[in-house]
Amino acid sequence: MKKTYTIQSVTHNAISPQKGSMVWQLLDADDGRLRKVNGVTTLDNAGLVDSVRSIYAREIPLVDELLLHDSGDSFTIDFSEFNQQQGYVERDMYLDMQNCEQLSNLSRRTWRVIAVVVLLVVLWLSWMLNTSMTKFAEQQPLIHKHELP
């Protein structure tokens, strides 16, 4: 699987005297999605980056390739060999995420519909109660004490 990325930004933060965190913001040329890739850095005595290790095993070849490029660079990487070595099956990277987003939107819309229906039922029941109380009040004559036999 070949992917083409453009590096939008690269940031590095020292966490301790020997460790740091590196973050790359990438733009996927195929679908225009932004992707964030994280790495843990090992710092030398001068505080400079000595090595970078990817957080996720699946991103090892991507981090290795990112180290060869600077912000603004575009590059193409082929994950096929790595995926085959690791036994990863071919898959659409964003399919699960898109399904979750669609389910979330559907859920949000469903709750809105349910809320509107419940509101309409409450209003209808209130109207029916008001109508029946009015009819009941009109049917029952009032009995006053002086009218009793």
mmCIF file of N, CA and C in Angstrom:
data_model
loop_
_atom_site.group_PDB
_atom_site.id
_atom_site.type_symbol
_atom_site.label_atom_id
_atom_site.label_comp_id
_atom_site.label_asym_id
_atom_site.label_seq_id
_atom_site.Cartn_x
_atom_site.Cartn_y
_atom_site.Cartn_z
ATOM 1 N N MET A 1 0.846 -1.168 0.000
ATOM 2 C CA MET A 1 0.000 0.000 0.000
ATOM 3 C C MET A 1 0.897 1.237 0.000
ATOM 4 N N LYS A 2 0.790 2.028 -1.036
ATOM 5 C CA LYS A 2 1.576 3.250 -1.148
ATOM 6 C C LYS A 2 0.750 4.436 -0.676
ATOM 7 N N LYS A 3 1.408 5.321 0.063
ATOM 8 C CA LYS A 3 0.772 6.540 0.544
ATOM 9 C C LYS A 3 1.708 7.706 0.269
ATOM 10 N N THR A 4 1.128 8.852 -0.069
ATOM 11 C CA THR A 4 1.899 10.069 -0.283
ATOM 12 C C THR A 4 1.481 11.087 0.768
ATOM 13 N N TYR A 5 2.475 11.635 1.455
ATOM 14 C CA TYR A 5 2.221 12.602 2.528
ATOM 15 C C TYR A 5 3.015 13.874 2.278
ATOM 16 N N THR A 6 2.495 14.974 2.823
ATOM 17 C CA THR A 6 3.224 16.234 2.887
ATOM 18 C C THR A 6 3.335 16.592 4.360
ATOM 19 N N ILE A 7 4.535 16.891 4.805
ATOM 20 C CA ILE A 7 4.757 17.230 6.220
ATOM 21 C C ILE A 7 4.322 18.672 6.436
ATOM 22 N N GLN A 8 3.298 18.854 7.244
ATOM 23 C CA GLN A 8 2.785 20.191 7.547
ATOM 24 C C GLN A 8 3.613 20.865 8.638
ATOM 25 N N SER A 9 3.954 20.092 9.697
ATOM 26 C CA SER A 9 4.747 20.657 10.782
ATOM 27 C C SER A 9 5.441 19.542 11.552
ATOM 28 N N VAL A 10 6.536 19.927 12.205
ATOM 29 C CA VAL A 10 7.282 19.010 13.067
ATOM 30 C C VAL A 10 7.569 19.761 14.357
ATOM 31 N N THR A 11 7.213 19.146 15.492
ATOM 32 C CA THR A 11 7.496 19.775 16.789
ATOM 33 C C THR A 11 8.191 18.767 17.693
ATOM 34 N N HIS A 12 9.062 19.289 18.543
ATOM 35 C CA HIS A 12 9.767 18.435 19.511
ATOM 36 C C HIS A 12 9.716 19.111 20.872
ATOM 37 N N ASN A 13 9.368 18.332 21.886
ATOM 38 C CA ASN A 13 9.340 18.819 23.260
ATOM 39 C C ASN A 13 10.182 17.906 24.129
ATOM 40 N N ALA A 14 11.091 18.491 24.900
ATOM 41 C CA ALA A 14 11.884 17.707 25.844
ATOM 42 C C ALA A 14 11.023 17.413 27.064
ATOM 43 N N ILE A 15 10.955 16.153 27.433
ATOM 44 C CA ILE A 15 10.160 15.738 28.592
ATOM 45 C C ILE A 15 11.055 15.604 29.816
ATOM 46 N N SER A 16 12.256 15.116 29.592
ATOM 47 C CA SER A 16 13.261 14.989 30.643
ATOM 48 C C SER A 16 14.612 15.251 29.983
ATOM 49 N N PRO A 17 15.710 15.230 30.760
ATOM 50 C CA PRO A 17 17.016 15.461 30.125
ATOM 51 C C PRO A 17 17.404 14.406 29.083
ATOM 52 N N GLN A 18 16.814 13.209 29.169
ATOM 53 C CA GLN A 18 17.171 12.153 28.226
ATOM 54 C C GLN A 18 16.053 11.804 27.249
ATOM 55 N N LYS A 19 14.815 12.238 27.485
ATOM 56 C CA LYS A 19 13.669 11.834 26.659
ATOM 57 C C LYS A 19 12.917 13.048 26.150
ATOM 58 N N GLY A 20 12.245 12.826 25.023
ATOM 59 C CA GLY A 20 11.424 13.885 24.452
ATOM 60 C C GLY A 20 10.292 13.295 23.632
ATOM 61 N N SER A 21 9.486 14.173 23.076
ATOM 62 C CA SER A 21 8.344 13.769 22.255
ATOM 63 C C SER A 21 8.397 14.552 20.951
ATOM 64 N N MET A 22 8.259 13.826 19.838
ATOM 65 C CA MET A 22 8.255 14.469 18.532
ATOM 66 C C MET A 22 6.906 14.199 17.878
ATOM 67 N N VAL A 23 6.330 15.237 17.275
ATOM 68 C CA VAL A 23 5.022 15.120 16.639
ATOM 69 C C VAL A 23 5.115 15.687 15.227
ATOM 70 N N TRP A 24 4.660 14.881 14.269
ATOM 71 C CA TRP A 24 4.576 15.304 12.876
ATOM 72 C C TRP A 24 3.114 15.442 12.503
ATOM 73 N N GLN A 25 2.760 16.538 11.856
ATOM 74 C CA GLN A 25 1.427 16.714 11.279
ATOM 75 C C GLN A 25 1.580 16.492 9.782
ATOM 76 N N LEU A 26 0.878 15.474 9.263
ATOM 77 C CA LEU A 26 0.998 15.111 7.861
ATOM 78 C C LEU A 26 -0.314 15.333 7.138
ATOM 79 N N LEU A 27 -0.218 15.678 5.871
ATOM 80 C CA LEU A 27 -1.388 15.788 5.011
ATOM 81 C C LEU A 27 -1.335 14.640 4.015
ATOM 82 N N ASP A 28 -2.367 13.797 4.038
ATOM 83 C CA ASP A 28 -2.457 12.665 3.119
ATOM 84 C C ASP A 28 -2.869 13.212 1.755
ATOM 85 N N ALA A 29 -2.016 13.026 0.755
ATOM 86 C CA ALA A 29 -2.280 13.569 -0.581
ATOM 87 C C ALA A 29 -3.451 12.872 -1.264
ATOM 88 N N ASP A 30 -3.732 11.622 -0.892
ATOM 89 C CA ASP A 30 -4.799 10.866 -1.549
ATOM 90 C C ASP A 30 -6.187 11.366 -1.174
ATOM 91 N N ASP A 31 -6.404 11.630 0.113
ATOM 92 C CA ASP A 31 -7.757 12.016 0.533
ATOM 93 C C ASP A 31 -7.820 13.344 1.284
ATOM 94 N N GLY A 32 -6.698 14.030 1.424
ATOM 95 C CA GLY A 32 -6.695 15.349 2.054
ATOM 96 C C GLY A 32 -6.859 15.337 3.559
ATOM 97 N N ARG A 33 -6.754 14.185 4.188
ATOM 98 C CA ARG A 33 -6.903 14.095 5.651
ATOM 99 C C ARG A 33 -5.589 14.443 6.341
ATOM 100 N N LEU A 34 -5.732 15.083 7.516
ATOM 101 C CA LEU A 34 -4.559 15.349 8.343
ATOM 102 C C LEU A 34 -4.299 14.130 9.215
ATOM 103 N N ARG A 35 -3.040 13.841 9.433
ATOM 104 C CA ARG A 35 -2.656 12.708 10.266
ATOM 105 C C ARG A 35 -1.567 13.167 11.217
ATOM 106 N N LYS A 36 -1.673 12.737 12.461
ATOM 107 C CA LYS A 36 -0.683 13.079 13.471
ATOM 108 C C LYS A 36 0.112 11.825 13.800
ATOM 109 N N VAL A 37 1.425 11.922 13.744
ATOM 110 C CA VAL A 37 2.312 10.803 14.048
ATOM 111 C C VAL A 37 3.199 11.218 15.212
ATOM 112 N N ASN A 38 3.259 10.363 16.230
ATOM 113 C CA ASN A 38 4.039 10.654 17.433
ATOM 114 C C ASN A 38 5.245 9.737 17.520
ATOM 115 N N GLY A 39 6.313 10.269 18.105
ATOM 116 C CA GLY A 39 7.509 9.476 18.362
ATOM 117 C C GLY A 39 8.121 9.875 19.687
ATOM 118 N N VAL A 40 8.822 8.932 20.294
ATOM 119 C CA VAL A 40 9.543 9.195 21.536
ATOM 120 C C VAL A 40 11.011 9.347 21.176
ATOM 121 N N THR A 41 11.610 10.445 21.615
ATOM 122 C CA THR A 41 13.001 10.717 21.258
ATOM 123 C C THR A 41 13.934 10.425 22.427
ATOM 124 N N THR A 42 15.135 10.027 22.062
ATOM 125 C CA THR A 42 16.215 9.904 23.027
ATOM 126 C C THR A 42 17.157 11.065 22.749
ATOM 127 N N LEU A 43 17.511 11.802 23.799
ATOM 128 C CA LEU A 43 18.338 12.994 23.641
ATOM 129 C C LEU A 43 19.775 12.713 24.083
ATOM 130 N N ASP A 44 20.720 13.347 23.394
ATOM 131 C CA ASP A 44 22.120 13.200 23.811
ATOM 132 C C ASP A 44 22.414 14.194 24.936
ATOM 133 N N ASN A 45 23.670 14.255 25.369
ATOM 134 C CA ASN A 45 24.055 15.128 26.490
ATOM 135 C C ASN A 45 23.846 16.603 26.186
ATOM 136 N N ALA A 46 23.877 16.957 24.913
ATOM 137 C CA ALA A 46 23.685 18.355 24.519
ATOM 138 C C ALA A 46 22.203 18.702 24.379
ATOM 139 N N GLY A 47 21.316 17.711 24.568
ATOM 140 C CA GLY A 47 19.880 17.957 24.441
ATOM 141 C C GLY A 47 19.360 17.838 23.025
ATOM 142 N N LEU A 48 20.215 17.327 22.102
ATOM 143 C CA LEU A 48 19.805 17.142 20.715
ATOM 144 C C LEU A 48 19.241 15.741 20.524
ATOM 145 N N VAL A 49 18.373 15.602 19.531
ATOM 146 C CA VAL A 49 17.729 14.318 19.271
ATOM 147 C C VAL A 49 18.772 13.325 18.765
ATOM 148 N N ASP A 50 18.890 12.213 19.489
ATOM 149 C CA ASP A 50 19.828 11.155 19.123
ATOM 150 C C ASP A 50 19.125 10.080 18.306
ATOM 151 N N SER A 51 17.904 9.713 18.730
ATOM 152 C CA SER A 51 17.127 8.706 17.999
ATOM 153 C C SER A 51 15.653 8.928 18.267
ATOM 154 N N VAL A 52 14.819 8.370 17.391
ATOM 155 C CA VAL A 52 13.361 8.483 17.533
ATOM 156 C C VAL A 52 12.769 7.088 17.375
ATOM 157 N N ARG A 53 11.850 6.770 18.258
ATOM 158 C CA ARG A 53 11.157 5.484 18.221
ATOM 159 C C ARG A 53 9.667 5.770 18.084
ATOM 160 N N SER A 54 9.013 5.071 17.152
ATOM 161 C CA SER A 54 7.576 5.285 16.971
ATOM 162 C C SER A 54 6.820 4.699 18.162
ATOM 163 N N ILE A 55 5.692 5.282 18.490
ATOM 164 C CA ILE A 55 4.879 4.793 19.596
ATOM 165 C C ILE A 55 4.147 3.525 19.179
ATOM 166 N N TYR A 56 3.632 3.512 17.960
ATOM 167 C CA TYR A 56 2.881 2.358 17.463
ATOM 168 C C TYR A 56 3.751 1.579 16.486
ATOM 169 N N ALA A 57 3.776 0.249 16.644
ATOM 170 C CA ALA A 57 4.602 -0.613 15.797
ATOM 171 C C ALA A 57 4.248 -0.442 14.327
ATOM 172 N N ARG A 58 2.996 -0.185 14.040
ATOM 173 C CA ARG A 58 2.547 -0.058 12.654
ATOM 174 C C ARG A 58 3.149 1.173 11.968
ATOM 175 N N GLU A 59 3.615 2.146 12.762
ATOM 176 C CA GLU A 59 4.159 3.387 12.200
ATOM 177 C C GLU A 59 5.686 3.387 12.103
ATOM 178 N N ILE A 60 6.334 2.257 12.387
ATOM 179 C CA ILE A 60 7.803 2.201 12.353
ATOM 180 C C ILE A 60 8.361 2.669 11.010
ATOM 181 N N PRO A 61 7.900 2.136 9.871
ATOM 182 C CA PRO A 61 8.491 2.608 8.602
ATOM 183 C C PRO A 61 8.175 4.079 8.315
ATOM 184 N N LEU A 62 7.023 4.554 8.787
ATOM 185 C CA LEU A 62 6.656 5.950 8.552
ATOM 186 C C LEU A 62 7.577 6.878 9.339
ATOM 187 N N VAL A 63 7.832 6.576 10.605
ATOM 188 C CA VAL A 63 8.727 7.407 11.414
ATOM 189 C C VAL A 63 10.138 7.370 10.840
ATOM 190 N N ASP A 64 10.593 6.188 10.421
ATOM 191 C CA ASP A 64 11.920 6.089 9.803
ATOM 192 C C ASP A 64 12.025 6.986 8.571
ATOM 193 N N GLU A 65 10.960 7.029 7.778
ATOM 194 C CA GLU A 65 10.952 7.873 6.580
ATOM 195 C C GLU A 65 10.854 9.357 6.945
ATOM 196 N N LEU A 66 10.075 9.674 7.965
ATOM 197 C CA LEU A 66 9.910 11.070 8.371
ATOM 198 C C LEU A 66 11.226 11.689 8.827
ATOM 199 N N LEU A 67 12.097 10.872 9.408
ATOM 200 C CA LEU A 67 13.387 11.387 9.873
ATOM 201 C C LEU A 67 14.274 11.872 8.723
ATOM 202 N N LEU A 68 13.966 11.442 7.522
ATOM 203 C CA LEU A 68 14.749 11.834 6.349
ATOM 204 C C LEU A 68 14.244 13.118 5.703
ATOM 205 N N HIS A 69 13.118 13.665 6.201
ATOM 206 C CA HIS A 69 12.484 14.817 5.550
ATOM 207 C C HIS A 69 12.248 15.945 6.543
ATOM 208 N N ASP A 70 12.043 17.140 5.987
ATOM 209 C CA ASP A 70 11.774 18.341 6.789
ATOM 210 C C ASP A 70 10.351 18.822 6.552
ATOM 211 N N SER A 71 9.927 19.779 7.338
ATOM 212 C CA SER A 71 8.606 20.372 7.191
ATOM 213 C C SER A 71 8.444 20.953 5.786
ATOM 214 N N GLY A 72 7.311 20.669 5.154
ATOM 215 C CA GLY A 72 7.035 21.132 3.801
ATOM 216 C C GLY A 72 7.364 20.112 2.730
ATOM 217 N N ASP A 73 8.150 19.100 3.072
ATOM 218 C CA ASP A 73 8.517 18.058 2.100
ATOM 219 C C ASP A 73 7.346 17.120 1.841
ATOM 220 N N SER A 74 7.277 16.610 0.618
ATOM 221 C CA SER A 74 6.329 15.562 0.250
ATOM 222 C C SER A 74 7.113 14.307 -0.071
ATOM 223 N N PHE A 75 6.540 13.161 0.280
ATOM 224 C CA PHE A 75 7.208 11.894 0.000
ATOM 225 C C PHE A 75 6.164 10.794 -0.154
ATOM 226 N N THR A 76 6.563 9.726 -0.807
ATOM 227 C CA THR A 76 5.699 8.554 -0.976
ATOM 228 C C THR A 76 6.359 7.383 -0.280
ATOM 229 N N ILE A 77 5.568 6.636 0.458
ATOM 230 C CA ILE A 77 6.077 5.479 1.191
ATOM 231 C C ILE A 77 5.213 4.270 0.851
ATOM 232 N N ASP A 78 5.874 3.130 0.683
ATOM 233 C CA ASP A 78 5.175 1.887 0.373
ATOM 234 C C ASP A 78 5.207 0.995 1.619
ATOM 235 N N PHE A 79 4.040 0.755 2.199
ATOM 236 C CA PHE A 79 3.916 -0.063 3.407
ATOM 237 C C PHE A 79 3.766 -1.555 3.091
ATOM 238 N N SER A 80 3.699 -1.924 1.821
ATOM 239 C CA SER A 80 3.376 -3.302 1.427
ATOM 240 C C SER A 80 4.320 -4.325 2.043
ATOM 241 N N GLU A 81 5.620 -4.122 1.894
ATOM 242 C CA GLU A 81 6.587 -5.093 2.414
ATOM 243 C C GLU A 81 6.492 -5.206 3.933
ATOM 244 N N PHE A 82 6.420 -4.061 4.619
ATOM 245 C CA PHE A 82 6.308 -4.059 6.076
ATOM 246 C C PHE A 82 5.028 -4.768 6.521
ATOM 247 N N ASN A 83 3.903 -4.444 5.867
ATOM 248 C CA ASN A 83 2.631 -5.077 6.222
ATOM 249 C C ASN A 83 2.685 -6.586 6.010
ATOM 250 N N GLN A 84 3.343 -7.001 4.934
ATOM 251 C CA GLN A 84 3.457 -8.433 4.639
ATOM 252 C C GLN A 84 4.327 -9.123 5.699
ATOM 253 N N GLN A 85 5.444 -8.497 6.072
ATOM 254 C CA GLN A 85 6.317 -9.071 7.097
ATOM 255 C C GLN A 85 5.612 -9.196 8.445
ATOM 256 N N GLN A 86 4.786 -8.211 8.772
ATOM 257 C CA GLN A 86 4.095 -8.204 10.060
ATOM 258 C C GLN A 86 2.802 -9.008 10.046
ATOM 259 N N GLY A 87 2.373 -9.426 8.862
ATOM 260 C CA GLY A 87 1.139 -10.203 8.750
ATOM 261 C C GLY A 87 -0.116 -9.349 8.789
ATOM 262 N N TYR A 88 0.030 -8.039 8.515
ATOM 263 C CA TYR A 88 -1.135 -7.158 8.484
ATOM 264 C C TYR A 88 -1.916 -7.403 7.196
ATOM 265 N N VAL A 89 -3.217 -7.436 7.303
ATOM 266 C CA VAL A 89 -4.062 -7.633 6.127
ATOM 267 C C VAL A 89 -4.340 -6.279 5.493
ATOM 268 N N GLU A 90 -4.598 -6.295 4.188
ATOM 269 C CA GLU A 90 -4.962 -5.061 3.488
ATOM 270 C C GLU A 90 -6.276 -4.546 4.051
ATOM 271 N N ARG A 91 -6.346 -3.261 4.299
ATOM 272 C CA ARG A 91 -7.578 -2.677 4.822
ATOM 273 C C ARG A 91 -7.612 -1.196 4.493
ATOM 274 N N ASP A 92 -8.819 -0.663 4.509
ATOM 275 C CA ASP A 92 -8.989 0.772 4.338
ATOM 276 C C ASP A 92 -8.707 1.417 5.686
ATOM 277 N N MET A 93 -7.719 2.288 5.737
ATOM 278 C CA MET A 93 -7.268 2.843 7.014
ATOM 279 C C MET A 93 -8.366 3.587 7.769
ATOM 280 N N TYR A 94 -9.253 4.248 7.058
ATOM 281 C CA TYR A 94 -10.211 5.120 7.720
ATOM 282 C C TYR A 94 -11.627 4.544 7.742
ATOM 283 N N LEU A 95 -11.818 3.304 7.275
ATOM 284 C CA LEU A 95 -13.155 2.734 7.201
ATOM 285 C C LEU A 95 -13.804 2.631 8.579
ATOM 286 N N ASP A 96 -13.075 2.100 9.568
ATOM 287 C CA ASP A 96 -13.637 1.970 10.911
ATOM 288 C C ASP A 96 -13.966 3.333 11.510
ATOM 289 N N MET A 97 -13.064 4.302 11.287
ATOM 290 C CA MET A 97 -13.290 5.634 11.829
ATOM 291 C C MET A 97 -14.515 6.278 11.178
ATOM 292 N N GLN A 98 -14.688 6.104 9.872
ATOM 293 C CA GLN A 98 -15.844 6.668 9.184
ATOM 294 C C GLN A 98 -17.134 6.020 9.679
ATOM 295 N N ASN A 99 -17.106 4.701 9.901
ATOM 296 C CA ASN A 99 -18.295 4.022 10.424
ATOM 297 C C ASN A 99 -18.664 4.546 11.800
ATOM 298 N N CYS A 100 -17.669 4.770 12.660
ATOM 299 C CA CYS A 100 -17.932 5.310 13.999
ATOM 300 C C CYS A 100 -18.508 6.722 13.917
ATOM 301 N N GLU A 101 -17.968 7.551 13.021
ATOM 302 C CA GLU A 101 -18.477 8.910 12.865
ATOM 303 C C GLU A 101 -19.930 8.899 12.382
ATOM 304 N N GLN A 102 -20.226 8.009 11.418
ATOM 305 C CA GLN A 102 -21.590 7.921 10.899
ATOM 306 C C GLN A 102 -22.540 7.436 11.985
ATOM 307 N N LEU A 103 -22.116 6.465 12.775
ATOM 308 C CA LEU A 103 -22.945 5.957 13.863
ATOM 309 C C LEU A 103 -23.181 7.034 14.908
ATOM 310 N N SER A 104 -22.150 7.824 15.202
ATOM 311 C CA SER A 104 -22.285 8.914 16.165
ATOM 312 C C SER A 104 -23.291 9.954 15.669
ATOM 313 N N ASN A 105 -23.208 10.318 14.391
ATOM 314 C CA ASN A 105 -24.152 11.286 13.825
ATOM 315 C C ASN A 105 -25.572 10.739 13.832
ATOM 316 N N LEU A 106 -25.724 9.464 13.494
ATOM 317 C CA LEU A 106 -27.036 8.832 13.512
ATOM 318 C C LEU A 106 -27.597 8.821 14.928
ATOM 319 N N SER A 107 -26.764 8.493 15.887
ATOM 320 C CA SER A 107 -27.188 8.462 17.285
ATOM 321 C C SER A 107 -27.643 9.848 17.744
ATOM 322 N N ARG A 108 -26.889 10.866 17.367
ATOM 323 C CA ARG A 108 -27.231 12.243 17.748
ATOM 324 C C ARG A 108 -28.586 12.636 17.151
ATOM 325 N N ARG A 109 -28.792 12.290 15.872
ATOM 326 C CA ARG A 109 -30.069 12.612 15.223
ATOM 327 C C ARG A 109 -31.211 11.815 15.842
ATOM 328 N N THR A 110 -30.959 10.568 16.200
ATOM 329 C CA THR A 110 -31.996 9.734 16.805
ATOM 330 C C THR A 110 -32.455 10.325 18.124
ATOM 331 N N TRP A 111 -31.523 10.766 18.956
ATOM 332 C CA TRP A 111 -31.905 11.369 20.235
ATOM 333 C C TRP A 111 -32.704 12.655 20.022
ATOM 334 N N ARG A 112 -32.388 13.422 19.013
ATOM 335 C CA ARG A 112 -33.169 14.634 18.730
ATOM 336 C C ARG A 112 -34.596 14.281 18.320
ATOM 337 N N VAL A 113 -34.739 13.268 17.473
ATOM 338 C CA VAL A 113 -36.077 12.839 17.046
ATOM 339 C C VAL A 113 -36.864 12.336 18.245
ATOM 340 N N ILE A 114 -36.241 11.532 19.089
ATOM 341 C CA ILE A 114 -36.916 11.016 20.276
ATOM 342 C C ILE A 114 -37.340 12.167 21.188
ATOM 343 N N ALA A 115 -36.485 13.154 21.369
ATOM 344 C CA ALA A 115 -36.818 14.302 22.224
ATOM 345 C C ALA A 115 -38.014 15.064 21.663
ATOM 346 N N VAL A 116 -38.060 15.269 20.353
ATOM 347 C CA VAL A 116 -39.187 15.981 19.739
ATOM 348 C C VAL A 116 -40.470 15.164 19.899
ATOM 349 N N VAL A 117 -40.397 13.859 19.682
ATOM 350 C CA VAL A 117 -41.581 13.002 19.818
ATOM 351 C C VAL A 117 -42.085 13.021 21.259
ATOM 352 N N VAL A 118 -41.195 12.912 22.229
ATOM 353 C CA VAL A 118 -41.595 12.952 23.643
ATOM 354 C C VAL A 118 -42.243 14.296 23.961
ATOM 355 N N LEU A 119 -41.688 15.381 23.476
ATOM 356 C CA LEU A 119 -42.271 16.703 23.708
ATOM 357 C C LEU A 119 -43.676 16.787 23.116
ATOM 358 N N LEU A 120 -43.843 16.282 21.895
ATOM 359 C CA LEU A 120 -45.163 16.298 21.264
ATOM 360 C C LEU A 120 -46.160 15.440 22.037
ATOM 361 N N VAL A 121 -45.737 14.282 22.527
ATOM 362 C CA VAL A 121 -46.629 13.419 23.314
ATOM 363 C C VAL A 121 -47.031 14.104 24.609
ATOM 364 N N VAL A 122 -46.091 14.748 25.284
ATOM 365 C CA VAL A 122 -46.411 15.468 26.527
ATOM 366 C C VAL A 122 -47.392 16.603 26.249
ATOM 367 N N LEU A 123 -47.172 17.349 25.182
ATOM 368 C CA LEU A 123 -48.101 18.432 24.836
ATOM 369 C C LEU A 123 -49.486 17.878 24.497
ATOM 370 N N TRP A 124 -49.538 16.785 23.751
ATOM 371 C CA TRP A 124 -50.817 16.174 23.390
ATOM 372 C C TRP A 124 -51.547 15.680 24.639
ATOM 373 N N LEU A 125 -50.818 15.012 25.544
ATOM 374 C CA LEU A 125 -51.443 14.537 26.793
ATOM 375 C C LEU A 125 -51.935 15.706 27.643
ATOM 376 N N SER A 126 -51.174 16.785 27.689
ATOM 377 C CA SER A 126 -51.605 17.974 28.439
ATOM 378 C C SER A 126 -52.882 18.555 27.833
ATOM 379 N N TRP A 127 -52.929 18.627 26.525
ATOM 380 C CA TRP A 127 -54.120 19.141 25.838
ATOM 381 C C TRP A 127 -55.327 18.246 26.129
ATOM 382 N N MET A 128 -55.138 16.935 26.054
ATOM 383 C CA MET A 128 -56.218 15.990 26.320
ATOM 384 C C MET A 128 -56.700 16.108 27.766
ATOM 385 N N LEU A 129 -55.784 16.246 28.717
ATOM 386 C CA LEU A 129 -56.153 16.411 30.124
ATOM 387 C C LEU A 129 -56.937 17.693 30.314
ATOM 388 N N ASN A 130 -56.479 18.776 29.719
ATOM 389 C CA ASN A 130 -57.168 20.052 29.820
ATOM 390 C C ASN A 130 -58.575 19.951 29.224
ATOM 391 N N THR A 131 -58.689 19.328 28.063
ATOM 392 C CA THR A 131 -59.980 19.182 27.399
ATOM 393 C C THR A 131 -60.940 18.336 28.235
ATOM 394 N N SER A 132 -60.434 17.225 28.752
ATOM 395 C CA SER A 132 -61.320 16.351 29.539
ATOM 396 C C SER A 132 -61.714 17.006 30.859
ATOM 397 N N MET A 133 -60.823 17.737 31.489
ATOM 398 C CA MET A 133 -61.161 18.447 32.740
ATOM 399 C C MET A 133 -62.210 19.529 32.466
ATOM 400 N N THR A 134 -62.083 20.206 31.344
ATOM 401 C CA THR A 134 -63.066 21.232 30.988
ATOM 402 C C THR A 134 -64.426 20.601 30.762
ATOM 403 N N LYS A 135 -64.498 19.504 30.048
ATOM 404 C CA LYS A 135 -65.765 18.814 29.802
ATOM 405 C C LYS A 135 -66.362 18.310 31.106
ATOM 406 N N PHE A 136 -65.512 17.753 31.962
ATOM 407 C CA PHE A 136 -65.996 17.254 33.253
ATOM 408 C C PHE A 136 -66.572 18.388 34.091
ATOM 409 N N ALA A 137 -65.912 19.524 34.100
ATOM 410 C CA ALA A 137 -66.368 20.670 34.886
ATOM 411 C C ALA A 137 -67.701 21.195 34.354
ATOM 412 N N GLU A 138 -67.896 21.127 33.033
ATOM 413 C CA GLU A 138 -69.136 21.615 32.451
ATOM 414 C C GLU A 138 -70.292 20.663 32.722
ATOM 415 N N GLN A 139 -70.037 19.373 32.883
ATOM 416 C CA GLN A 139 -71.089 18.379 33.090
ATOM 417 C C GLN A 139 -71.560 18.337 34.534
ATOM 418 N N GLN A 140 -70.790 18.543 35.498
ATOM 419 C CA GLN A 140 -71.148 18.422 36.907
ATOM 420 C C GLN A 140 -71.717 19.736 37.428
ATOM 421 N N PRO A 141 -72.968 19.695 37.853
ATOM 422 C CA PRO A 141 -73.503 20.919 38.464
ATOM 423 C C PRO A 141 -72.900 21.091 39.855
ATOM 424 N N LEU A 142 -72.716 22.309 40.205
ATOM 425 C CA LEU A 142 -72.180 22.584 41.521
ATOM 426 C C LEU A 142 -73.293 22.465 42.556
ATOM 427 N N ILE A 143 -73.010 21.824 43.644
ATOM 428 C CA ILE A 143 -73.995 21.671 44.720
ATOM 429 C C ILE A 143 -73.589 22.610 45.841
ATOM 430 N N HIS A 144 -74.530 23.493 46.187
ATOM 431 C CA HIS A 144 -74.292 24.430 47.286
ATOM 432 C C HIS A 144 -75.045 23.948 48.507
ATOM 433 N N LYS A 145 -74.624 24.359 49.660
ATOM 434 C CA LYS A 145 -75.235 23.919 50.897
ATOM 435 C C LYS A 145 -76.728 24.282 50.966
ATOM 436 N N HIS A 146 -77.097 25.403 50.499
ATOM 437 C CA HIS A 146 -78.495 25.819 50.603
ATOM 438 C C HIS A 146 -79.397 25.052 49.644
ATOM 439 N N GLU A 147 -78.841 24.330 48.693
ATOM 440 C CA GLU A 147 -79.650 23.556 47.748
ATOM 441 C C GLU A 147 -79.912 22.152 48.266
ATOM 442 N N LEU A 148 -79.309 21.714 49.337
ATOM 443 C CA LEU A 148 -79.507 20.371 49.855
ATOM 444 C C LEU A 148 -80.891 20.249 50.466
ATOM 445 N N PRO A 149 -81.577 19.052 50.360
ATOM 446 C CA PRO A 149 -82.933 18.882 50.918
ATOM 447 C C PRO A 149 -82.965 18.802 52.415
#
